[in-house]
Amino acid sequence: MDRSQATSANLMDTHNRLIADILTHYRTLIMLATIQAEGERSNSNPETISVAGISMEMAFDGLYSSIKELLALSRRIKELWVFGPLNQSDTQSQAKEDRIDRDVSEVAGLLDMIDANAMKKLAERCGGTWELQERPTETAPTTGS
């Protein structure tokens, strides 16, 4: 198992732990919110209500922190995917990027020709002339891995 696979497994373990924490805190909140509605027991005394209120605050704080950690993990995964080792599993990524750049250049050229023909027809209809001015080709910035 290489380093990137170990990192991916670790991230998945962290993700699964955070999801389990969120579900546990949510379940606890629901149970505490319905403590007064339990059948035979009378849970309407002030002590029980205050304990349930404090417990709900603690469960909500735990839920809030788990959600924040999950969002931070999501952001980290996105950063690793864009900038780091999670994007390196594709060995042909450079060839794909080059092909995409060529396709983009070809499509841009075709669109320029369509615009040039439309402008030429418009100019001729109005009694003028129009020519496409060639601009120097700019090299697209390359992305490094």
JSON list of C-alpha atoms in Angstrom, two decimals:
[
{"chain": "A", "resi": 1, "resn": "MET", "atom": "CA", "xyz": [0.00, 0.00, 0.00]},
{"chain": "A", "resi": 2, "resn": "ASP", "atom": "CA", "xyz": [1.57, 3.28, -1.02]},
{"chain": "A", "resi": 3, "resn": "ARG", "atom": "CA", "xyz": [1.40, 6.52, 0.89]},
{"chain": "A", "resi": 4, "resn": "SER", "atom": "CA", "xyz": [-1.55, 8.02, -1.00]},
{"chain": "A", "resi": 5, "resn": "GLN", "atom": "CA", "xyz": [-3.66, 4.91, -0.37]},
{"chain": "A", "resi": 6, "resn": "ALA", "atom": "CA", "xyz": [-2.83, 5.08, 3.34]},
{"chain": "A", "resi": 7, "resn": "THR", "atom": "CA", "xyz": [-3.84, 8.75, 3.35]},
{"chain": "A", "resi": 8, "resn": "SER", "atom": "CA", "xyz": [-7.10, 7.94, 1.57]},
{"chain": "A", "resi": 9, "resn": "ALA", "atom": "CA", "xyz": [-7.91, 5.17, 4.05]},
{"chain": "A", "resi": 10, "resn": "ASN", "atom": "CA", "xyz": [-7.13, 7.49, 6.96]},
{"chain": "A", "resi": 11, "resn": "LEU", "atom": "CA", "xyz": [-9.38, 10.20, 5.50]},
{"chain": "A", "resi": 12, "resn": "MET", "atom": "CA", "xyz": [-12.20, 7.69, 5.03]},
{"chain": "A", "resi": 13, "resn": "ASP", "atom": "CA", "xyz": [-11.79, 6.46, 8.62]},
{"chain": "A", "resi": 14, "resn": "THR", "atom": "CA", "xyz": [-11.97, 10.04, 9.87]},
{"chain": "A", "resi": 15, "resn": "HIS", "atom": "CA", "xyz": [-15.02, 10.69, 7.69]},
{"chain": "A", "resi": 16, "resn": "ASN", "atom": "CA", "xyz": [-16.81, 7.59, 8.97]},
{"chain": "A", "resi": 17, "resn": "ARG", "atom": "CA", "xyz": [-15.99, 8.47, 12.59]},
{"chain": "A", "resi": 18, "resn": "LEU", "atom": "CA", "xyz": [-17.35, 12.00, 12.15]},
{"chain": "A", "resi": 19, "resn": "ILE", "atom": "CA", "xyz": [-20.56, 10.73, 10.53]},
{"chain": "A", "resi": 20, "resn": "ALA", "atom": "CA", "xyz": [-21.04, 8.29, 13.42]},
{"chain": "A", "resi": 21, "resn": "ASP", "atom": "CA", "xyz": [-20.46, 11.13, 15.93]},
{"chain": "A", "resi": 22, "resn": "ILE", "atom": "CA", "xyz": [-22.98, 13.36, 14.17]},
{"chain": "A", "resi": 23, "resn": "LEU", "atom": "CA", "xyz": [-25.61, 10.63, 14.15]},
{"chain": "A", "resi": 24, "resn": "THR", "atom": "CA", "xyz": [-24.97, 9.81, 17.81]},
{"chain": "A", "resi": 25, "resn": "HIS", "atom": "CA", "xyz": [-25.27, 13.45, 18.88]},
{"chain": "A", "resi": 26, "resn": "TYR", "atom": "CA", "xyz": [-28.44, 13.88, 16.82]},
{"chain": "A", "resi": 27, "resn": "ARG", "atom": "CA", "xyz": [-29.98, 10.75, 18.35]},
{"chain": "A", "resi": 28, "resn": "THR", "atom": "CA", "xyz": [-29.11, 12.01, 21.83]},
{"chain": "A", "resi": 29, "resn": "LEU", "atom": "CA", "xyz": [-30.71, 15.38, 21.09]},
{"chain": "A", "resi": 30, "resn": "ILE", "atom": "CA", "xyz": [-33.91, 13.74, 19.90]},
{"chain": "A", "resi": 31, "resn": "MET", "atom": "CA", "xyz": [-34.05, 11.48, 22.97]},
{"chain": "A", "resi": 32, "resn": "LEU", "atom": "CA", "xyz": [-33.49, 14.42, 25.32]},
{"chain": "A", "resi": 33, "resn": "ALA", "atom": "CA", "xyz": [-36.08, 16.56, 23.54]},
{"chain": "A", "resi": 34, "resn": "THR", "atom": "CA", "xyz": [-38.73, 13.87, 24.00]},
{"chain": "A", "resi": 35, "resn": "ILE", "atom": "CA", "xyz": [-37.90, 12.97, 27.61]},
{"chain": "A", "resi": 36, "resn": "GLN", "atom": "CA", "xyz": [-41.09, 14.63, 28.90]},
{"chain": "A", "resi": 37, "resn": "ALA", "atom": "CA", "xyz": [-43.29, 12.57, 26.58]},
{"chain": "A", "resi": 38, "resn": "GLU", "atom": "CA", "xyz": [-42.34, 9.20, 28.04]},
{"chain": "A", "resi": 39, "resn": "GLY", "atom": "CA", "xyz": [-45.29, 7.07, 29.05]},
{"chain": "A", "resi": 40, "resn": "GLU", "atom": "CA", "xyz": [-45.68, 6.09, 32.69]},
{"chain": "A", "resi": 41, "resn": "ARG", "atom": "CA", "xyz": [-42.90, 8.22, 34.17]},
{"chain": "A", "resi": 42, "resn": "SER", "atom": "CA", "xyz": [-43.54, 11.77, 35.20]},
{"chain": "A", "resi": 43, "resn": "ASN", "atom": "CA", "xyz": [-40.62, 13.75, 33.87]},
{"chain": "A", "resi": 44, "resn": "SER", "atom": "CA", "xyz": [-42.06, 17.19, 34.32]},
{"chain": "A", "resi": 45, "resn": "ASN", "atom": "CA", "xyz": [-40.25, 18.05, 37.56]},
{"chain": "A", "resi": 46, "resn": "PRO", "atom": "CA", "xyz": [-37.76, 20.94, 37.37]},
{"chain": "A", "resi": 47, "resn": "GLU", "atom": "CA", "xyz": [-34.70, 18.80, 38.12]},
{"chain": "A", "resi": 48, "resn": "THR", "atom": "CA", "xyz": [-35.31, 16.45, 35.22]},
{"chain": "A", "resi": 49, "resn": "ILE", "atom": "CA", "xyz": [-36.04, 19.32, 32.85]},
{"chain": "A", "resi": 50, "resn": "SER", "atom": "CA", "xyz": [-32.89, 21.22, 33.85]},
{"chain": "A", "resi": 51, "resn": "VAL", "atom": "CA", "xyz": [-30.71, 18.09, 33.51]},
{"chain": "A", "resi": 52, "resn": "ALA", "atom": "CA", "xyz": [-32.26, 17.47, 30.09]},
{"chain": "A", "resi": 53, "resn": "GLY", "atom": "CA", "xyz": [-31.60, 21.09, 29.11]},
{"chain": "A", "resi": 54, "resn": "ILE", "atom": "CA", "xyz": [-27.94, 20.94, 30.13]},
{"chain": "A", "resi": 55, "resn": "SER", "atom": "CA", "xyz": [-27.55, 17.58, 28.42]},
{"chain": "A", "resi": 56, "resn": "MET", "atom": "CA", "xyz": [-29.13, 19.01, 25.25]},
{"chain": "A", "resi": 57, "resn": "GLU", "atom": "CA", "xyz": [-26.66, 21.91, 25.29]},
{"chain": "A", "resi": 58, "resn": "MET", "atom": "CA", "xyz": [-23.76, 19.49, 25.59]},
{"chain": "A", "resi": 59, "resn": "ALA", "atom": "CA", "xyz": [-25.13, 17.24, 22.84]},
{"chain": "A", "resi": 60, "resn": "PHE", "atom": "CA", "xyz": [-25.69, 20.25, 20.58]},
{"chain": "A", "resi": 61, "resn": "ASP", "atom": "CA", "xyz": [-22.14, 21.49, 21.21]},
{"chain": "A", "resi": 62, "resn": "GLY", "atom": "CA", "xyz": [-20.83, 18.04, 20.30]},
{"chain": "A", "resi": 63, "resn": "LEU", "atom": "CA", "xyz": [-22.99, 17.98, 17.17]},
{"chain": "A", "resi": 64, "resn": "TYR", "atom": "CA", "xyz": [-21.80, 21.45, 16.18]},
{"chain": "A", "resi": 65, "resn": "SER", "atom": "CA", "xyz": [-18.12, 20.59, 16.63]},
{"chain": "A", "resi": 66, "resn": "SER", "atom": "CA", "xyz": [-18.50, 17.30, 14.71]},
{"chain": "A", "resi": 67, "resn": "ILE", "atom": "CA", "xyz": [-20.15, 19.13, 11.81]},
{"chain": "A", "resi": 68, "resn": "LYS", "atom": "CA", "xyz": [-17.36, 21.72, 11.82]},
{"chain": "A", "resi": 69, "resn": "GLU", "atom": "CA", "xyz": [-14.76, 18.94, 11.73]},
{"chain": "A", "resi": 70, "resn": "LEU", "atom": "CA", "xyz": [-16.61, 17.24, 8.87]},
{"chain": "A", "resi": 71, "resn": "LEU", "atom": "CA", "xyz": [-16.63, 20.49, 6.89]},
{"chain": "A", "resi": 72, "resn": "ALA", "atom": "CA", "xyz": [-12.91, 20.97, 7.55]},
{"chain": "A", "resi": 73, "resn": "LEU", "atom": "CA", "xyz": [-12.27, 17.39, 6.40]},
{"chain": "A", "resi": 74, "resn": "SER", "atom": "CA", "xyz": [-14.32, 18.03, 3.26]},
{"chain": "A", "resi": 75, "resn": "ARG", "atom": "CA", "xyz": [-12.26, 21.15, 2.54]},
{"chain": "A", "resi": 76, "resn": "ARG", "atom": "CA", "xyz": [-9.04, 19.21, 3.10]},
{"chain": "A", "resi": 77, "resn": "ILE", "atom": "CA", "xyz": [-10.14, 16.43, 0.74]},
{"chain": "A", "resi": 78, "resn": "LYS", "atom": "CA", "xyz": [-10.99, 19.01, -1.93]},
{"chain": "A", "resi": 79, "resn": "GLU", "atom": "CA", "xyz": [-7.59, 20.67, -1.51]},
{"chain": "A", "resi": 80, "resn": "LEU", "atom": "CA", "xyz": [-5.82, 17.31, -1.75]},
{"chain": "A", "resi": 81, "resn": "TRP", "atom": "CA", "xyz": [-7.84, 16.42, -4.80]},
{"chain": "A", "resi": 82, "resn": "VAL", "atom": "CA", "xyz": [-7.03, 19.67, -6.60]},
{"chain": "A", "resi": 83, "resn": "PHE", "atom": "CA", "xyz": [-3.47, 20.29, -5.44]},
{"chain": "A", "resi": 84, "resn": "GLY", "atom": "CA", "xyz": [-2.18, 17.11, -3.95]},
{"chain": "A", "resi": 85, "resn": "PRO", "atom": "CA", "xyz": [-1.80, 13.37, -4.08]},
{"chain": "A", "resi": 86, "resn": "LEU", "atom": "CA", "xyz": [-5.48, 12.50, -4.59]},
{"chain": "A", "resi": 87, "resn": "ASN", "atom": "CA", "xyz": [-5.25, 13.84, -8.15]},
{"chain": "A", "resi": 88, "resn": "GLN", "atom": "CA", "xyz": [-2.13, 11.80, -8.99]},
{"chain": "A", "resi": 89, "resn": "SER", "atom": "CA", "xyz": [-3.80, 8.41, -9.41]},
{"chain": "A", "resi": 90, "resn": "ASP", "atom": "CA", "xyz": [-4.35, 9.09, -13.12]},
{"chain": "A", "resi": 91, "resn": "THR", "atom": "CA", "xyz": [-1.07, 8.36, -14.90]},
{"chain": "A", "resi": 92, "resn": "GLN", "atom": "CA", "xyz": [-2.26, 9.85, -18.17]},
{"chain": "A", "resi": 93, "resn": "SER", "atom": "CA", "xyz": [-3.42, 13.18, -16.74]},
{"chain": "A", "resi": 94, "resn": "GLN", "atom": "CA", "xyz": [-0.80, 15.22, -18.63]},
{"chain": "A", "resi": 95, "resn": "ALA", "atom": "CA", "xyz": [-1.82, 13.65, -21.95]},
{"chain": "A", "resi": 96, "resn": "LYS", "atom": "CA", "xyz": [-5.47, 14.36, -21.16]},
{"chain": "A", "resi": 97, "resn": "GLU", "atom": "CA", "xyz": [-4.68, 17.98, -20.28]},
{"chain": "A", "resi": 98, "resn": "ASP", "atom": "CA", "xyz": [-2.75, 18.41, -23.54]},
{"chain": "A", "resi": 99, "resn": "ARG", "atom": "CA", "xyz": [-5.64, 16.95, -25.52]},
{"chain": "A", "resi": 100, "resn": "ILE", "atom": "CA", "xyz": [-8.11, 19.24, -23.76]},
{"chain": "A", "resi": 101, "resn": "ASP", "atom": "CA", "xyz": [-5.89, 22.26, -24.54]},
{"chain": "A", "resi": 102, "resn": "ARG", "atom": "CA", "xyz": [-5.74, 21.25, -28.22]},
{"chain": "A", "resi": 103, "resn": "ASP", "atom": "CA", "xyz": [-9.51, 20.76, -28.35]},
{"chain": "A", "resi": 104, "resn": "VAL", "atom": "CA", "xyz": [-10.10, 24.13, -26.70]},
{"chain": "A", "resi": 105, "resn": "SER", "atom": "CA", "xyz": [-7.80, 25.84, -29.20]},
{"chain": "A", "resi": 106, "resn": "GLU", "atom": "CA", "xyz": [-9.56, 24.14, -32.11]},
{"chain": "A", "resi": 107, "resn": "VAL", "atom": "CA", "xyz": [-13.03, 25.07, -30.87]},
{"chain": "A", "resi": 108, "resn": "ALA", "atom": "CA", "xyz": [-11.90, 28.66, -30.22]},
{"chain": "A", "resi": 109, "resn": "GLY", "atom": "CA", "xyz": [-10.56, 28.86, -33.78]},
{"chain": "A", "resi": 110, "resn": "LEU", "atom": "CA", "xyz": [-13.83, 27.54, -35.20]},
{"chain": "A", "resi": 111, "resn": "LEU", "atom": "CA", "xyz": [-15.84, 30.05, -33.18]},
{"chain": "A", "resi": 112, "resn": "ASP", "atom": "CA", "xyz": [-13.54, 32.86, -34.36]},
{"chain": "A", "resi": 113, "resn": "MET", "atom": "CA", "xyz": [-14.13, 31.80, -37.97]},
{"chain": "A", "resi": 114, "resn": "ILE", "atom": "CA", "xyz": [-17.90, 31.79, -37.44]},
{"chain": "A", "resi": 115, "resn": "ASP", "atom": "CA", "xyz": [-17.70, 35.29, -35.95]},
{"chain": "A", "resi": 116, "resn": "ALA", "atom": "CA", "xyz": [-15.42, 36.45, -38.78]},
{"chain": "A", "resi": 117, "resn": "ASN", "atom": "CA", "xyz": [-17.82, 35.18, -41.44]},
{"chain": "A", "resi": 118, "resn": "ALA", "atom": "CA", "xyz": [-20.78, 36.83, -39.71]},
{"chain": "A", "resi": 119, "resn": "MET", "atom": "CA", "xyz": [-18.92, 40.14, -39.41]},
{"chain": "A", "resi": 120, "resn": "LYS", "atom": "CA", "xyz": [-17.79, 39.95, -43.05]},
{"chain": "A", "resi": 121, "resn": "LYS", "atom": "CA", "xyz": [-21.36, 39.37, -44.25]},
{"chain": "A", "resi": 122, "resn": "LEU", "atom": "CA", "xyz": [-22.60, 42.24, -42.10]},
{"chain": "A", "resi": 123, "resn": "ALA", "atom": "CA", "xyz": [-19.94, 44.58, -43.45]},
{"chain": "A", "resi": 124, "resn": "GLU", "atom": "CA", "xyz": [-20.67, 43.58, -47.07]},
{"chain": "A", "resi": 125, "resn": "ARG", "atom": "CA", "xyz": [-24.40, 44.14, -46.55]},
{"chain": "A", "resi": 126, "resn": "CYS", "atom": "CA", "xyz": [-23.66, 47.62, -45.28]},
{"chain": "A", "resi": 127, "resn": "GLY", "atom": "CA", "xyz": [-21.30, 48.36, -48.18]},
{"chain": "A", "resi": 128, "resn": "GLY", "atom": "CA", "xyz": [-18.01, 47.96, -46.34]},
{"chain": "A", "resi": 129, "resn": "THR", "atom": "CA", "xyz": [-15.30, 45.42, -45.94]},
{"chain": "A", "resi": 130, "resn": "TRP", "atom": "CA", "xyz": [-14.05, 43.50, -42.97]},
{"chain": "A", "resi": 131, "resn": "GLU", "atom": "CA", "xyz": [-11.07, 41.26, -42.44]},
{"chain": "A", "resi": 132, "resn": "LEU", "atom": "CA", "xyz": [-10.12, 39.13, -39.49]},
{"chain": "A", "resi": 133, "resn": "GLN", "atom": "CA", "xyz": [-7.00, 40.48, -37.88]},
{"chain": "A", "resi": 134, "resn": "GLU", "atom": "CA", "xyz": [-4.77, 37.68, -36.76]},
{"chain": "A", "resi": 135, "resn": "ARG", "atom": "CA", "xyz": [-3.60, 38.15, -33.24]},
{"chain": "A", "resi": 136, "resn": "PRO", "atom": "CA", "xyz": [-0.43, 36.54, -32.02]},
{"chain": "A", "resi": 137, "resn": "THR", "atom": "CA", "xyz": [-1.08, 33.17, -30.50]},
{"chain": "A", "resi": 138, "resn": "GLU", "atom": "CA", "xyz": [-0.57, 33.12, -26.78]},
{"chain": "A", "resi": 139, "resn": "THR", "atom": "CA", "xyz": [0.61, 29.99, -25.12]},
{"chain": "A", "resi": 140, "resn": "ALA", "atom": "CA", "xyz": [-1.70, 28.80, -22.42]},
{"chain": "A", "resi": 141, "resn": "PRO", "atom": "CA", "xyz": [-0.16, 28.59, -18.97]},
{"chain": "A", "resi": 142, "resn": "THR", "atom": "CA", "xyz": [0.73, 25.03, -18.16]},
{"chain": "A", "resi": 143, "resn": "THR", "atom": "CA", "xyz": [-0.27, 23.43, -14.92]},
{"chain": "A", "resi": 144, "resn": "GLY", "atom": "CA", "xyz": [2.42, 21.55, -13.10]},
{"chain": "A", "resi": 145, "resn": "SER", "atom": "CA", "xyz": [1.88, 18.40, -11.13]}
]
